Short mmCIF file of C-alpha atoms in Angstrom, two decimals:
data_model
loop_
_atom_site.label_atom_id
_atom_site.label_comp_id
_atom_site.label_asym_id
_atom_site.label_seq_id
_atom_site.Cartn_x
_atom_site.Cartn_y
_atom_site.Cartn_z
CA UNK A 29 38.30 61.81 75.79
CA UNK A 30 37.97 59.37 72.62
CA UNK A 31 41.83 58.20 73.93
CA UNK A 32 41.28 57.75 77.40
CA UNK A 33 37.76 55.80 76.60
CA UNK A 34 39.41 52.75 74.48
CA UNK A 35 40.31 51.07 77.72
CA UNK A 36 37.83 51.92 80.25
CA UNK A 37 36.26 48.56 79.87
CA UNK A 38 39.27 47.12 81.09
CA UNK A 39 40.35 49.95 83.73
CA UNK A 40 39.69 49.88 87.59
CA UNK A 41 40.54 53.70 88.48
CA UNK A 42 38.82 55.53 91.33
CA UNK A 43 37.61 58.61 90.67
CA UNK A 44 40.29 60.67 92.69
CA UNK A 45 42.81 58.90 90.11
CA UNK A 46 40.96 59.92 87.04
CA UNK A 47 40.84 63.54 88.41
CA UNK A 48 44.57 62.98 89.17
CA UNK A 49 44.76 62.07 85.16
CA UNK A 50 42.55 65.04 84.48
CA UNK A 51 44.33 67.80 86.07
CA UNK A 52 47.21 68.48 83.88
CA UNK A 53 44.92 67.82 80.94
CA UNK A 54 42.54 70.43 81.91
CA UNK A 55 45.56 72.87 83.13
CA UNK A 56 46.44 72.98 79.26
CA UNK A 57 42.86 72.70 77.21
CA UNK A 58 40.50 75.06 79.44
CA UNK A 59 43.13 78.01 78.73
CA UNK A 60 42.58 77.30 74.83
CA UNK A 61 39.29 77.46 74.96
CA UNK A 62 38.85 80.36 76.80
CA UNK A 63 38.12 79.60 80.37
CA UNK A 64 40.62 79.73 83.13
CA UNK A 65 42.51 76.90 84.27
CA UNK A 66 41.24 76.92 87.46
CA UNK A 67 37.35 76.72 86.94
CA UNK A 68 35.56 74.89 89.41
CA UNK A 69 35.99 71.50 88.29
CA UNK A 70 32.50 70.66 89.55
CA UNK A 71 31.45 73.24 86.80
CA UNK A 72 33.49 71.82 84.33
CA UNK A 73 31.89 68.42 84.39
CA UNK A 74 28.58 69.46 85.06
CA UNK A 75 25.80 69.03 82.04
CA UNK A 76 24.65 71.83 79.96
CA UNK A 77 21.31 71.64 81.07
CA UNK A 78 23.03 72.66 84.45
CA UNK A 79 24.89 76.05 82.95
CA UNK A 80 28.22 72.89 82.99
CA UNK A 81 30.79 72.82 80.02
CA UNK A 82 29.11 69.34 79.57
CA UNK A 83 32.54 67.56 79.79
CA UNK A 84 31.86 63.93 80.88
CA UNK A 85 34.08 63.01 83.97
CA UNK A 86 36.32 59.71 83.38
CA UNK A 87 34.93 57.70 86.21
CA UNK A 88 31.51 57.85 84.80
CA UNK A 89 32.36 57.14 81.83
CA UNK A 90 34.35 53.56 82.95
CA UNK A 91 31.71 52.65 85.04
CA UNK A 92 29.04 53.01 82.11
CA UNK A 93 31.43 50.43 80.23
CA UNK A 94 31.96 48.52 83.42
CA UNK A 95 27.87 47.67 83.11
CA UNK A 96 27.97 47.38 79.19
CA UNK A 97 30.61 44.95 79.25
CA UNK A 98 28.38 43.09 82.36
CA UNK A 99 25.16 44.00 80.65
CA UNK A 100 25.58 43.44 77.02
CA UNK A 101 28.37 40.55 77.12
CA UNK A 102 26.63 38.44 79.31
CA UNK A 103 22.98 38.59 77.91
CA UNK A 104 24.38 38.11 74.57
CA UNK A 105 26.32 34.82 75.69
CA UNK A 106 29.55 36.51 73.82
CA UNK A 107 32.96 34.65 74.20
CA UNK A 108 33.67 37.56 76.66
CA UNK A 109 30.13 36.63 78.35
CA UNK A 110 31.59 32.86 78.69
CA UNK A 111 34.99 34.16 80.35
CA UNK A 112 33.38 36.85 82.42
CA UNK A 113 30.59 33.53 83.43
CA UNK A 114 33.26 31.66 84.76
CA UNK A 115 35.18 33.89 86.61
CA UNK A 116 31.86 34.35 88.49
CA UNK A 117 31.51 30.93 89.14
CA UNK A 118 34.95 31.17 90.00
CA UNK A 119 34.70 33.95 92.84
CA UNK A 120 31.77 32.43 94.15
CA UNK A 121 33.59 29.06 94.82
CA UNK A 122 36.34 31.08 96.59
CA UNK A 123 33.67 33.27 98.95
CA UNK A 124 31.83 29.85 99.22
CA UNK A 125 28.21 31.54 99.84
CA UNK A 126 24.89 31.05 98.46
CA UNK A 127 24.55 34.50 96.71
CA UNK A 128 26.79 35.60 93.55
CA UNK A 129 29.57 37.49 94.11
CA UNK A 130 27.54 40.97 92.91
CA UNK A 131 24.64 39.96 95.32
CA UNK A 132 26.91 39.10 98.70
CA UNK A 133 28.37 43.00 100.98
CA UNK A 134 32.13 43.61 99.88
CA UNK A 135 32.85 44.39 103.22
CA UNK A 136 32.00 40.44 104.39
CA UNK A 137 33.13 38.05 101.76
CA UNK A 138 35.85 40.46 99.46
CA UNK A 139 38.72 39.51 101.82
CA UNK A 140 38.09 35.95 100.19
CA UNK A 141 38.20 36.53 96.52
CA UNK A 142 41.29 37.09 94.49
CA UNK A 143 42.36 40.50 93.22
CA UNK A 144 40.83 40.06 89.75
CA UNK A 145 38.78 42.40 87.28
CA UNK A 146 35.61 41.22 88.71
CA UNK A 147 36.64 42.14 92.61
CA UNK A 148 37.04 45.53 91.53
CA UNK A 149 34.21 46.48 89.35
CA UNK A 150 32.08 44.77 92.49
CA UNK A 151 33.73 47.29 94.70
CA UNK A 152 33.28 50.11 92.39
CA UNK A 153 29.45 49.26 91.67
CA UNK A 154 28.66 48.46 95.65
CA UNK A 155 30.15 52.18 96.32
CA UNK A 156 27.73 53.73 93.99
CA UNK A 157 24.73 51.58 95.31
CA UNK A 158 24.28 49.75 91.59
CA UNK A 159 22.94 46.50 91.92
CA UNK A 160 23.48 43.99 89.06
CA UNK A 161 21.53 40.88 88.98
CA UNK A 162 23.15 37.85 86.91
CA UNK A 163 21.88 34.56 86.60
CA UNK A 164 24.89 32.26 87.87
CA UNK A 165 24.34 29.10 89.59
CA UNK A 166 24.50 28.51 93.00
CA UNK A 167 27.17 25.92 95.01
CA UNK A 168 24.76 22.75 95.21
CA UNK A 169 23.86 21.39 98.63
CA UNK A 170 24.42 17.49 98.86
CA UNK A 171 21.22 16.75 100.89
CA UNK A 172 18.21 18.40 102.57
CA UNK A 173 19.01 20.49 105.64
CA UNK A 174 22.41 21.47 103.92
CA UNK A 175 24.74 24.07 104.48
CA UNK A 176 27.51 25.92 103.22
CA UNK A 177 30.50 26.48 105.61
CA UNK A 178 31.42 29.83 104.90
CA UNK A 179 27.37 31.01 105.20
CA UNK A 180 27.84 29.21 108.85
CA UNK A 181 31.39 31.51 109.36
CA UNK A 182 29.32 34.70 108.77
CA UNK A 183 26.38 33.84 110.76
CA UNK A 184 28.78 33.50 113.45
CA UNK A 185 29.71 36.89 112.81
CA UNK A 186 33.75 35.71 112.55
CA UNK A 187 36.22 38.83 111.98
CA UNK A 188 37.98 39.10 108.46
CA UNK A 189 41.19 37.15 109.62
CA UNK A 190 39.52 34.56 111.27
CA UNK A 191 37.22 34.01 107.98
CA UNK A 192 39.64 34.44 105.64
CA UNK A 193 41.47 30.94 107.94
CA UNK A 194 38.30 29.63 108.47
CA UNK A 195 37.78 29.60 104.66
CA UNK A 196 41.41 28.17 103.13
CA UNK A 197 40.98 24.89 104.80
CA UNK A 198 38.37 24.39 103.06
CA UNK A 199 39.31 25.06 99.95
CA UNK A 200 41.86 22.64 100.41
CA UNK A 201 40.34 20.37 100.87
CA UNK A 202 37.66 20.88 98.06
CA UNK A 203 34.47 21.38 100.31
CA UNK A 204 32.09 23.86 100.50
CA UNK A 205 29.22 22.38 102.66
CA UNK A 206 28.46 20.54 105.94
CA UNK A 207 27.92 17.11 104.26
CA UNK A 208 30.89 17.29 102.35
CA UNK A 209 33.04 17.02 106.11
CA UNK A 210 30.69 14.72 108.15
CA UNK A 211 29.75 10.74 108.32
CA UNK A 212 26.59 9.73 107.17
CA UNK A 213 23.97 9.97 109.90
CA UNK A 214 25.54 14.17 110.20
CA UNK A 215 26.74 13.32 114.04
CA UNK A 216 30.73 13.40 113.48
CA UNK A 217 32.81 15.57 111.33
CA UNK A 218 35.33 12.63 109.46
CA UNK A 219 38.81 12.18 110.79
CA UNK A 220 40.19 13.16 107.08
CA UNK A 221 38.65 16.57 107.58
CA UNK A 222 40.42 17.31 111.01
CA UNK A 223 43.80 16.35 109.86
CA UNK A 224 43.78 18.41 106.74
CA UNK A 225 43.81 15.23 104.41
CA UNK A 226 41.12 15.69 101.25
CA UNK A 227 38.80 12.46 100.83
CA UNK A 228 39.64 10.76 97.35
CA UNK A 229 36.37 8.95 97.78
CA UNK A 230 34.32 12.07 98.18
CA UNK A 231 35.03 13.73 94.86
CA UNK A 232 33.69 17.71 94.13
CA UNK A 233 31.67 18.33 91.05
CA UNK A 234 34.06 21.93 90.62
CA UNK A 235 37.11 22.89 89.66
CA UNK A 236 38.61 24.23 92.08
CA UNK A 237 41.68 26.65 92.50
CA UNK A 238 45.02 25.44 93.41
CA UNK A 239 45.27 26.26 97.09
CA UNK A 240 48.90 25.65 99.21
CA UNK A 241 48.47 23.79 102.24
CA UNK A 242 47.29 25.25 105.51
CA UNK A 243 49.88 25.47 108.26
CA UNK A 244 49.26 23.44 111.37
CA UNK A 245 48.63 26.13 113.22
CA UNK A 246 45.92 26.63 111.06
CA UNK A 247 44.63 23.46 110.96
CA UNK A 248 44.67 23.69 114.68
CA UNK A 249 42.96 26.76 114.81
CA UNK A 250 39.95 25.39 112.76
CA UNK A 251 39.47 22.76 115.12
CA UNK A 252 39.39 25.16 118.00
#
């Protein structure tokens, strides 16, 4: 178990793919200790205090070092606490919403975020009903009476394909709230915005991804 532990911190298996791993492992080391190779593997990973052979199961064991590495990294402000701070702030710029990325329903926003280390340990930890709280700022509003655009998308109650257009424009263009796509007095969104053209004059306070163009079709759905 020592082996397979080294990279668990780093390792997004399910647990039907750990039992996968398990199977021919267990096939070849109950026999030699003198059970048979097809004990109930329920029994087999069960404690001792529950009459189990006490053997830990892999997917409890990564998602233990899932939360360590969360836990332990980040309070300590570690290098890896730094890298694993800004790919937070990272995600959360690409799902645009108020809420980190471990506060917001992977079924709304994970269509979204890219297909990164963080994604999957969110998945993994929303399955299991663990919550996580970290303290990562928010996307700034510009003025009172704000709004983020992709908070407005989900009040809507948009479908995943539709969000996931609704939300590339923007990121585009380098916007993540109402103000940053409307004139002054909030009546009119700006010409710039409908055409797909970023404003040099507005300029974004993040770094954001590079993001390819929007088709026109797009573009044209958007303004639907």
């Amino acid at each position: 178990m020592k082996k397979l532990e080294y990279p668990m911190a780093l390792t997004t298996l399910d647990a039907q793919q750990w039992t996968d791993i398990m199977s021919p492992v267990l096939q070849v080391s109950l026999p030699k200790a003198g059970v048979c190779r097809n004990f109930p593997r329920a029994v087999v990973f069960a404690p001792l205090s529950y009459q189990g052979l006490g053997l830990p199961h892999p997917f409890g064991c990564q998602v233990f070092k899932h939360l360590e590495m969360l836990v332990r990294h980040m309070a300590n402000r570690t290098k890896n606490g730094d890298y694993m701070e800004a790919n937070f702030q990272a995600h959360q710029l690409e799902t645009g919403t108020s809420f980190g990325i471990l506060q917001q329903v992977y079924n709304n926003t994970a269509i979204l975020a890219s297909d990164m280390w963080m994604k999957r340990v969110w998945h993994e930890l929303e399955g299991l009903d663990i919550y996580v709280a970290c303290d990562s700022p928010a996307l700034s509003h510009r003025c009172k009476d704000d709004s983020l655009l992709v908070d407005l998308f989900l009040n809507l109650e948009v479908d995943q394909d539709d969000l996931l257009w609704l939300n590339w424009c923007p990121m585009f263009l380098q916007v993540c709230t109402v103000s940053d796509i409307v004139s002054a007095d909030r009546r009119f969104i700006r010409r710039a915005a409908w055409n797909g053209i970023r404003d040099e004059c507005c300029r974004s306070p993040y770094q954001w991804p590079r993001t390819v163009r929007p088709t026109r079709q797009h573009w044209d759905f958007v303004g639907i």
